[in-house]
Coordinates of C-alpha atoms and ligand atoms in Angstrom, one line a residue:
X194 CA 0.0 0.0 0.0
X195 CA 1.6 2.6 -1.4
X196 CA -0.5 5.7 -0.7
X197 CA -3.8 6.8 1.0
X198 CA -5.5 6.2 -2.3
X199 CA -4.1 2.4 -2.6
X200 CA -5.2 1.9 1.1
X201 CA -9.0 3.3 0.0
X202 CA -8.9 1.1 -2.8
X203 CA -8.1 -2.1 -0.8
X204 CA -10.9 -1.1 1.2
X205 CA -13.5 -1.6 -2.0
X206 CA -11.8 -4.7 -2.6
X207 CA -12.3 -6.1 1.1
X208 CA -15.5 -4.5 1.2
X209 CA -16.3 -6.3 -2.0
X210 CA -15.7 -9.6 -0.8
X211 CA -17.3 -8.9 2.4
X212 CA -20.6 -8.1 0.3
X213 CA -20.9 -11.1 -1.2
X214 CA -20.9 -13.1 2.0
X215 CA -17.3 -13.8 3.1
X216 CA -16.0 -13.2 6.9
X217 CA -12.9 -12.1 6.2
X218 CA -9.6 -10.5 7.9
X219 CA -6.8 -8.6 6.1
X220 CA -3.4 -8.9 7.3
X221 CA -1.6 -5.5 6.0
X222 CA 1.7 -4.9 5.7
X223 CA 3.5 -1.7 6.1
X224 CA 3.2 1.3 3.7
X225 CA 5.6 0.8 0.6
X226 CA 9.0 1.5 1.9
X227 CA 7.9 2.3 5.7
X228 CA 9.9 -0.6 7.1
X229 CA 12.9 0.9 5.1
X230 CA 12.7 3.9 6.3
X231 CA 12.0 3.1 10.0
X232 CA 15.1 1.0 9.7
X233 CA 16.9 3.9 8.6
X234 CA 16.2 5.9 11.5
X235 CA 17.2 3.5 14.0
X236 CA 20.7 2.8 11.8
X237 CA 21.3 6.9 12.2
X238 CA 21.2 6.6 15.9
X239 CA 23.2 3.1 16.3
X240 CA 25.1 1.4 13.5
X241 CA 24.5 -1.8 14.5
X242 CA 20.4 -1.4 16.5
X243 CA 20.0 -3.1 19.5
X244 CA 17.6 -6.0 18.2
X245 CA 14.5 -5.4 21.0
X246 CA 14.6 -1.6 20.4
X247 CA 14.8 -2.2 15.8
X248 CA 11.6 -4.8 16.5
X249 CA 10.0 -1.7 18.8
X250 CA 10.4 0.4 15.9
X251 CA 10.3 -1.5 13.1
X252 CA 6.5 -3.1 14.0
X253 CA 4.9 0.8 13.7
X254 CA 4.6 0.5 10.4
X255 CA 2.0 -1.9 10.0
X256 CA 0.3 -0.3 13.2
X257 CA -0.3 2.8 10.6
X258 CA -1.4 0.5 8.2
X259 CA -3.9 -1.5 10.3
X260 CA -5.2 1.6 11.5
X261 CA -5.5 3.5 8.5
X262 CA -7.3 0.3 6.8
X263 CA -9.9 0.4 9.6
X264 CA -10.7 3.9 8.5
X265 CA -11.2 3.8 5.2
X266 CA -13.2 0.6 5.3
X267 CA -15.7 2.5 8.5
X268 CA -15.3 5.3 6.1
X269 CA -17.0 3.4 3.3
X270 CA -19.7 1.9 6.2
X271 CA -18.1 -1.1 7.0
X272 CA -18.0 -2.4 10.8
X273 CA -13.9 -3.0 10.8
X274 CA -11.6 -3.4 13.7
X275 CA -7.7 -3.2 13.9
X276 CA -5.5 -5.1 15.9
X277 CA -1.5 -4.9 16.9
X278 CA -0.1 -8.7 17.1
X279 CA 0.1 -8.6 20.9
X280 CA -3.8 -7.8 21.1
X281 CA -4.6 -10.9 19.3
X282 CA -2.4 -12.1 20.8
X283 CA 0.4 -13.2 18.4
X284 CA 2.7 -15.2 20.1
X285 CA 6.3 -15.3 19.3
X286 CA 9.6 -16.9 20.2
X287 CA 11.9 -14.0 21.5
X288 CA 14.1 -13.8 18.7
X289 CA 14.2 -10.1 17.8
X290 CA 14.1 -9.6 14.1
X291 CA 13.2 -13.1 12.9
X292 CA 11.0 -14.3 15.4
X293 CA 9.1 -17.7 14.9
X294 CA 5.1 -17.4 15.3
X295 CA 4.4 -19.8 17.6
X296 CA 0.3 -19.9 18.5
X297 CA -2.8 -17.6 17.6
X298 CA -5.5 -17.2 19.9
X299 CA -8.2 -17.3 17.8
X300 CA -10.9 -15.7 20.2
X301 CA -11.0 -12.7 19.7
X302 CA -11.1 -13.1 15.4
X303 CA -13.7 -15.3 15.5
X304 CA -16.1 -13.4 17.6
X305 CA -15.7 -10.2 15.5
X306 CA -16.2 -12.1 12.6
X307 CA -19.6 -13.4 14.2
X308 CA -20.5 -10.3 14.9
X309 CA -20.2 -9.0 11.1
X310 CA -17.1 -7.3 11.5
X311 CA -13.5 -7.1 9.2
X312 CA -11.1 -7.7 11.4
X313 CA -7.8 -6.0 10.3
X314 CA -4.4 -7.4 11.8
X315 CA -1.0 -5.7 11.7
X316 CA 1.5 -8.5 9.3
X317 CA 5.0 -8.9 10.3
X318 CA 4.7 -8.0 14.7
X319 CA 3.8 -10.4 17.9
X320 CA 4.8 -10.3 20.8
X321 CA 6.9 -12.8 22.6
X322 CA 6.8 -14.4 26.4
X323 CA 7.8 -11.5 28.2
X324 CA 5.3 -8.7 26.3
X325 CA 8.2 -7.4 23.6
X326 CA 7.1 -6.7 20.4
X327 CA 9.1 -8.9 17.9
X328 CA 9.0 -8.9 14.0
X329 CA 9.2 -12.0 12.0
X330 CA 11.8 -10.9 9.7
X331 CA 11.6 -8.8 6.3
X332 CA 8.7 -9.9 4.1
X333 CA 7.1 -11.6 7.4
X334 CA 3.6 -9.9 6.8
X335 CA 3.3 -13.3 3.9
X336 CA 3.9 -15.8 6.7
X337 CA 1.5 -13.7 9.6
X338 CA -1.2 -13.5 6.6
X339 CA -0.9 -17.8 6.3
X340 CA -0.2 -18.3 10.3
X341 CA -3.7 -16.2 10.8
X342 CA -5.5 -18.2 7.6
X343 CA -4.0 -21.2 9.4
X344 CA -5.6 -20.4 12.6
X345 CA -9.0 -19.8 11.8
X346 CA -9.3 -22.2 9.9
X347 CA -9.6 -20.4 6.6
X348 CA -10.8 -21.4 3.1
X349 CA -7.9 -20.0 1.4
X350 CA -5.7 -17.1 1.9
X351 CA -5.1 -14.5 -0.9
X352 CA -1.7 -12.7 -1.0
X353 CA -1.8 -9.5 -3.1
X354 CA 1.1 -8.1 -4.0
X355 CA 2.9 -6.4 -6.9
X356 CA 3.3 -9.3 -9.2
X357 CA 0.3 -11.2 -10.4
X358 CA 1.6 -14.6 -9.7
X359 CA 4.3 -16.9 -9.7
X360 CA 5.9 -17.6 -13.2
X361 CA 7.4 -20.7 -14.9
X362 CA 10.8 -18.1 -14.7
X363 CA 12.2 -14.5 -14.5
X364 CA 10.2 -12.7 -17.0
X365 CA 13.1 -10.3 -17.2
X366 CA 15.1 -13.0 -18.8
X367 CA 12.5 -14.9 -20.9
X368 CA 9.7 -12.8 -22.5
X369 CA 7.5 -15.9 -22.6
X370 CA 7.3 -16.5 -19.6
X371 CA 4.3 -18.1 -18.1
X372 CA 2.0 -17.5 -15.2
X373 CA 1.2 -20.5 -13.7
X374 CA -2.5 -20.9 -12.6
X375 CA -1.8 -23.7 -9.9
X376 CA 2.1 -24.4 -8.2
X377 CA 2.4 -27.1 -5.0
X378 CA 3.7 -25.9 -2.5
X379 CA 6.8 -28.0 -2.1
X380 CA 7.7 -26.7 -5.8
X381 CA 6.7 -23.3 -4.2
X382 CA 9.2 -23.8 -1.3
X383 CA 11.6 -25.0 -3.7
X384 CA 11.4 -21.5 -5.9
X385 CA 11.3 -19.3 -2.6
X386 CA 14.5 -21.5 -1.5
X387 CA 16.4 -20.7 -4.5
X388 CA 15.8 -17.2 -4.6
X389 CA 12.4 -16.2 -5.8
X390 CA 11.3 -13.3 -3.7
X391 CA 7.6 -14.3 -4.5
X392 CA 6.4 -15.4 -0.8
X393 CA 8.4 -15.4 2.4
X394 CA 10.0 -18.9 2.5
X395 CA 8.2 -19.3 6.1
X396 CA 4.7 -18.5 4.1
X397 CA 5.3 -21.3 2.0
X398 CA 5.9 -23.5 4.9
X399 CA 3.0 -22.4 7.0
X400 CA 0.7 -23.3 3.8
X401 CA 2.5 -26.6 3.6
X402 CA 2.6 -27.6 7.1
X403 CA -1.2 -26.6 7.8
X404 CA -2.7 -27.0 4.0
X405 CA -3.9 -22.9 3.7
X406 CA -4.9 -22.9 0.1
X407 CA -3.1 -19.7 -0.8
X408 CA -3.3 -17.9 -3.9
X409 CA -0.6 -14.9 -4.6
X410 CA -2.6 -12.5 -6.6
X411 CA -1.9 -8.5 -8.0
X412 CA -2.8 -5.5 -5.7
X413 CA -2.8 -3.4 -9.0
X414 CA -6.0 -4.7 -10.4
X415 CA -9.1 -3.0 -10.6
X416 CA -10.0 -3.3 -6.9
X417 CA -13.6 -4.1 -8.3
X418 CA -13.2 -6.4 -10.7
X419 CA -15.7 -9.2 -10.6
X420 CA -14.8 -11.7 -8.1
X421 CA -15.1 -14.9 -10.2
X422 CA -12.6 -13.5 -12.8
X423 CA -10.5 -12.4 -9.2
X424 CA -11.2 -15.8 -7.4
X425 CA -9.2 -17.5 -10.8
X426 CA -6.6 -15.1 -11.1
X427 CA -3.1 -15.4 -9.6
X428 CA -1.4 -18.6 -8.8
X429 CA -3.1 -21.2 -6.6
X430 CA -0.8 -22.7 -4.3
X431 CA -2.0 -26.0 -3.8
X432 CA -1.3 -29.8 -2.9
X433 CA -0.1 -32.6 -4.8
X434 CA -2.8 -34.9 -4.6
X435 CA -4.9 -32.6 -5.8
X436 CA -3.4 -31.9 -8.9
X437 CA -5.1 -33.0 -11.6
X438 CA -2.9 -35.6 -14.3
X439 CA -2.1 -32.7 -16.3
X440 CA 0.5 -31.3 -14.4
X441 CA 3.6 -30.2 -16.3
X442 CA 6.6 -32.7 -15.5
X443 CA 8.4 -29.0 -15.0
X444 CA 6.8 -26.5 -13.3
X445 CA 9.5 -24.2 -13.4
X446 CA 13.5 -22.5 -13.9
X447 CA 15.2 -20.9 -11.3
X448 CA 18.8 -19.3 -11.5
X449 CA 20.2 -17.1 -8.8
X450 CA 23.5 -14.9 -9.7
X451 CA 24.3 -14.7 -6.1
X452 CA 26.9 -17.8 -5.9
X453 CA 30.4 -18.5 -5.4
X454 CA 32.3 -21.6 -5.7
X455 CA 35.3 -22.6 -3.4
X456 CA 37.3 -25.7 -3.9
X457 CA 39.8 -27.1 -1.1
X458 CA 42.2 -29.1 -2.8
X459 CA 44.2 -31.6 -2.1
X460 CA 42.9 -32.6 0.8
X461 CA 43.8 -36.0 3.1
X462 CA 40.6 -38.3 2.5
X463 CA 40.0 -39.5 5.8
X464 CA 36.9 -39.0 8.7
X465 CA 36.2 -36.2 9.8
X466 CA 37.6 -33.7 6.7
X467 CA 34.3 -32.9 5.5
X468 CA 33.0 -31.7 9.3
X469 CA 35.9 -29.2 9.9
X470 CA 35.8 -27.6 6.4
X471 CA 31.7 -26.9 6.4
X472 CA 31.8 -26.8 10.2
X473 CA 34.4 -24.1 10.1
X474 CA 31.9 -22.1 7.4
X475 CA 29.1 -22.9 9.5
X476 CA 30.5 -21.4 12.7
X477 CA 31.1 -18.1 10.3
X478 CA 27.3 -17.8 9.9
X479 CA 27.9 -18.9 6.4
X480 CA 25.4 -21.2 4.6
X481 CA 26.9 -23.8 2.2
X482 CA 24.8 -25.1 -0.5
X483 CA 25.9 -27.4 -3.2
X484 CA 29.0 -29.6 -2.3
X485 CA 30.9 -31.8 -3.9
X486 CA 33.4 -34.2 -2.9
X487 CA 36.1 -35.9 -5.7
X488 CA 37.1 -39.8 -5.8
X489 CA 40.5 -39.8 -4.1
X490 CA 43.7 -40.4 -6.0
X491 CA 46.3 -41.6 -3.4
X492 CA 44.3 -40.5 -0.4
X493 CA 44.0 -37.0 -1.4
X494 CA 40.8 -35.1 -2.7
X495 CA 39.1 -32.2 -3.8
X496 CA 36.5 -30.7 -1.9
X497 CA 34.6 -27.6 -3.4
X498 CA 31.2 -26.1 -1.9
X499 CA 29.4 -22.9 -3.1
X500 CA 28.4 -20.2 -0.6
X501 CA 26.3 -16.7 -0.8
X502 CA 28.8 -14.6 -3.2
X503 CA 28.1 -11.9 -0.5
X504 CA 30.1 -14.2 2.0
X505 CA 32.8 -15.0 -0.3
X506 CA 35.2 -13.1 0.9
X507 CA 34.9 -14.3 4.6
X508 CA 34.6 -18.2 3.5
X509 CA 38.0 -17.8 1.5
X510 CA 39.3 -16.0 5.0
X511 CA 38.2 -18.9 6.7
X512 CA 39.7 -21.5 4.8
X513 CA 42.8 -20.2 4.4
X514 CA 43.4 -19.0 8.2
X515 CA 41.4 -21.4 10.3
X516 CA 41.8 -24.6 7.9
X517 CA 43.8 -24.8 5.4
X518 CA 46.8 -25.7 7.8
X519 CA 44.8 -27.5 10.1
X520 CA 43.8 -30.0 7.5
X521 CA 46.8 -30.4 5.1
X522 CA 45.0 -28.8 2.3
X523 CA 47.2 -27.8 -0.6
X524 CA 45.5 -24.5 -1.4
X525 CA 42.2 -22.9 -1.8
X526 CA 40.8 -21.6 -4.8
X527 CA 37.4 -19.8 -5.5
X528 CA 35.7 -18.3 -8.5
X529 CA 33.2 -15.7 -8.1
X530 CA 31.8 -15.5 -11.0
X531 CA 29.2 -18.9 -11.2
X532 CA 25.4 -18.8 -11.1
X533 CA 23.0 -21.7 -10.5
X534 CA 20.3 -22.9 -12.4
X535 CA 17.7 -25.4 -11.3
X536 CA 14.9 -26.8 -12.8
X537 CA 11.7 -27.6 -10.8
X538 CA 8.6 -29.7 -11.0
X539 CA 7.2 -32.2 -8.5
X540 CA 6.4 -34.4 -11.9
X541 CA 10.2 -35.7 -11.9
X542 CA 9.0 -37.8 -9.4
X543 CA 7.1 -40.2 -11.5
X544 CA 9.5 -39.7 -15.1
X545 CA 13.2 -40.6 -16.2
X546 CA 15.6 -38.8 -17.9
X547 CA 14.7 -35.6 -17.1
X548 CA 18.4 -34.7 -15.8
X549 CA 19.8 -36.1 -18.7
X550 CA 17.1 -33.8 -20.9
X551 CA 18.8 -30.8 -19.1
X552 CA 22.4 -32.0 -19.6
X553 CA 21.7 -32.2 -23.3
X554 CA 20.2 -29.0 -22.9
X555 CA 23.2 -27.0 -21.5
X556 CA 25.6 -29.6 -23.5
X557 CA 23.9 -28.2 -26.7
X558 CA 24.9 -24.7 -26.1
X559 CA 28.4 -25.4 -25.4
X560 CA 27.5 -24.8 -21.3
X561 CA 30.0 -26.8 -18.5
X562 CA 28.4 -27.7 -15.9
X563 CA 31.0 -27.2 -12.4
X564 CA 28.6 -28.4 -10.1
X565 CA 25.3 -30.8 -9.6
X566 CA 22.9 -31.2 -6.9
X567 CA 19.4 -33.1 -7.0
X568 CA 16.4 -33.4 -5.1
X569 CA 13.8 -35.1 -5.1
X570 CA 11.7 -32.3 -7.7
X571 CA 14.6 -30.3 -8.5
X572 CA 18.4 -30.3 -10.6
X573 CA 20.5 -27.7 -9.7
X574 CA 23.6 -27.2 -11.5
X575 CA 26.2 -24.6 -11.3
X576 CA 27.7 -22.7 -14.2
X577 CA 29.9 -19.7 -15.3
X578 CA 27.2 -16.7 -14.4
X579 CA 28.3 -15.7 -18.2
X580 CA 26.0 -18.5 -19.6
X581 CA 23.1 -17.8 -16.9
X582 CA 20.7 -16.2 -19.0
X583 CA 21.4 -18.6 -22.2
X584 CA 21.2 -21.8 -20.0
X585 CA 17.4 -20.5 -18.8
X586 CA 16.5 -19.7 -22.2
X587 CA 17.3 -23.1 -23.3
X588 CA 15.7 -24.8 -20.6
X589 CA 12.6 -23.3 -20.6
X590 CA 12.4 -24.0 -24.2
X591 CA 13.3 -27.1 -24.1
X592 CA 10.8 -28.5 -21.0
X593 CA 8.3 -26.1 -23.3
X594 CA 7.3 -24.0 -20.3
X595 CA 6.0 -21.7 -22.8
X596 CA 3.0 -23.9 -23.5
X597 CA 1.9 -24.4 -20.0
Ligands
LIG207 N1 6.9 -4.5 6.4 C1 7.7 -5.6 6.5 C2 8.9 -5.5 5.5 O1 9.0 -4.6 4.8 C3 7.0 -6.9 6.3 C4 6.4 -7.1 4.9 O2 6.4 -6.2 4.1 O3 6.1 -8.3 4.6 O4 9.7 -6.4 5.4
MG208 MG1 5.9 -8.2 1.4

């Protein structure tokens, strides 16, 4: 909600749905760039923000929201009511700035929505064991909208936001890109895992782990168009077994820029090698992604990993100060400059030979793959991030995502 006007035209589209016979509650979030800005503030005064005093400050925003919301739907002569997380309560784990929802109480929802009214309920706040206002981490509003759907119990929770759905890839990089009308949420928490910014990864869970049918839909539509056409727009996130047998075998590419490979080499292959190179990353707050370990030629290996290209720097520093000598490694080398590319779809599960489908693929264009990692409805492989865009451009031409 960018503006007044935005907020006033989310209130004809709640008060539309009410109309036609829904109970409903709307979890906003804060006003575009709010959280930014409140964020700011707090930086100007400390550097680093004490994490109780950031969650204090960083929670107003959607208090303006909720409020403002309220407003404009009473203004339009709806009965509407706003809440703060702790008055629902919200209850959180106490870890300031990505705190874990951890129950709803329900109570108070329910008998407001009995009573006719549109209960409003600030996204991305609760409030933990000792009364502190905590936030759930940027983007959280997603996951407080599917945690609140999940509590009451709801018939499906609609996420507007500014893109109308979820697409079989980056738009950006392949104009025919497709909407798609349904996704399942463990190809869903795939895409949000490798870097679609889509849905807070936690949302994704949330659906998954209570079954909220959630449907990510545009806030830039006419506010009242007709709610059939609105009720079939977006993308569903749904459940496997539901899925009808049309389902694509690939639902859809993902490829993330932001990766860095770094190979230990030369390594003794013995017990325990593996532990103190990712353990040492680990205890850097580093994640590690794809790793890969060689067949050992006279007892020594390779061992190369990728990591967040923002962390480059400090993995290499770790490697070479804290394990490189500890381990016997002969030296550590690292290349910046590597994208990944995955392809998704929870149909691999039931055909062959769709790896070897995207080998040829990337084998057709001359691409090397460096690195491979599988699951069960995904291939990742890692590449020079010159051939990024080409290698999604095949793929999604080859698995014909652009007839879905
Ligand atoms: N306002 C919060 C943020 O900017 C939460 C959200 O928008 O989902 O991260
Ligand atoms: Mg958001």
């Amino acid at each position: 909600m960018g503006s007044t006007e935005r907020i006033k035209n989310v209130a004809k589209r709640v008060a539309k749905w009410h109309d036609a016979g829904h109970k409903i509650v709307v979890v906003p979030s804060a006003m575009s760039g709010e959280t930014n800005r409140l964020i700011g503030l707090a930086r100007e005064i400390m550097p680093e923000p004490d994490q109780r005093e950031l969650d204090m400050i960083a929670a107003t925003g959607e208090q303006v929201s909720v409020g403002l919301l309220s407003m404009a739907l009473k203004a339009i002569g709806k009965e509407a009511v706003s809440y703060a997380g702790w008055q629902v309560p919200i209850k959180t784990d106490s870890a300031f700035t990505k705190a874990r929802i951890q129950s709803i109480d329900d109570a108070r929802i329910k008998s407001d929505l009995d009573a006719g009214k549109i209960v409003i309920i600030t996204g991305f706040q609760g409030v933990d064991e000792q009364n502190n206002i905590t936030t759930l981490g940027r983007g959280g509003s997603d996951t407080s909208a599917v945690a609140v759907a999940a509590a009451i119990n709801a018939d499906e929770c609609l996420i507007y936001t500014d893109v109308d759905g979820v697409y079989t890839t980056d738009p950006r990089i392949v104009s025919e890109a497709r909407r798609l009308k349904r996704i399942t949420f463990e190809e869903m928490l795939e895409m949000a895992s490798l870097g679609s910014k889509v849905l807070q990864i936690r949302s994704v869970e949330f659906a998954g782990n209570y079954k909220v049918p959630t449907r990510v839909l545009s806030s830039l539509t006419d506010p009242m168009m007709s709610l059939e056409e609105e009720a079939q727009s977006g993308t569903l996130i749904s459940f496997e077994e539901e899925n009808n047998m049309e389902q694509a075998v690939i639902s859809g590419i993902a490829s993330s820029r932001d990766e860095a490979k770094i190979t230990v080499r030369g390594v003794p292959d013995r017990p325990g090698i593996a532990f103190q190179i990712v353990g040492a990353i680990a205890d850097g707050n580093i994640e590690v992604d794809m790793i890969i370990q060689n067949q050992s030629l006279d007892g020594k290996t390779d061992f190369s990993l990728t990591v967040p290209r923002n962390d480059y720097a400090r993995a290499m520093d770790i490697l070479n100060t804290k394990v490189k000598a500890q381990i016997g490694a002969i030296e550590i080398i690292g290349d910046n400059h590597v994208s990944k590319v995955s392809v998704i779809g929870v149909g691999m599960r039931s055909h062959v030979g769709i790896a070897a489908q995207m080998f040829k693929t990337l084998f057709d264009e001359g691409i090397n793959i460096q690195m491979i990692s599988t699951s069960e409805i995904k291939i990742s492989v890692l590449i020079d991030e010159k051939y990024m865009e080409l290698a999604v451009r095949a793929l999604h031409k080859a698995f014909e995502l652009e007839k879905i």
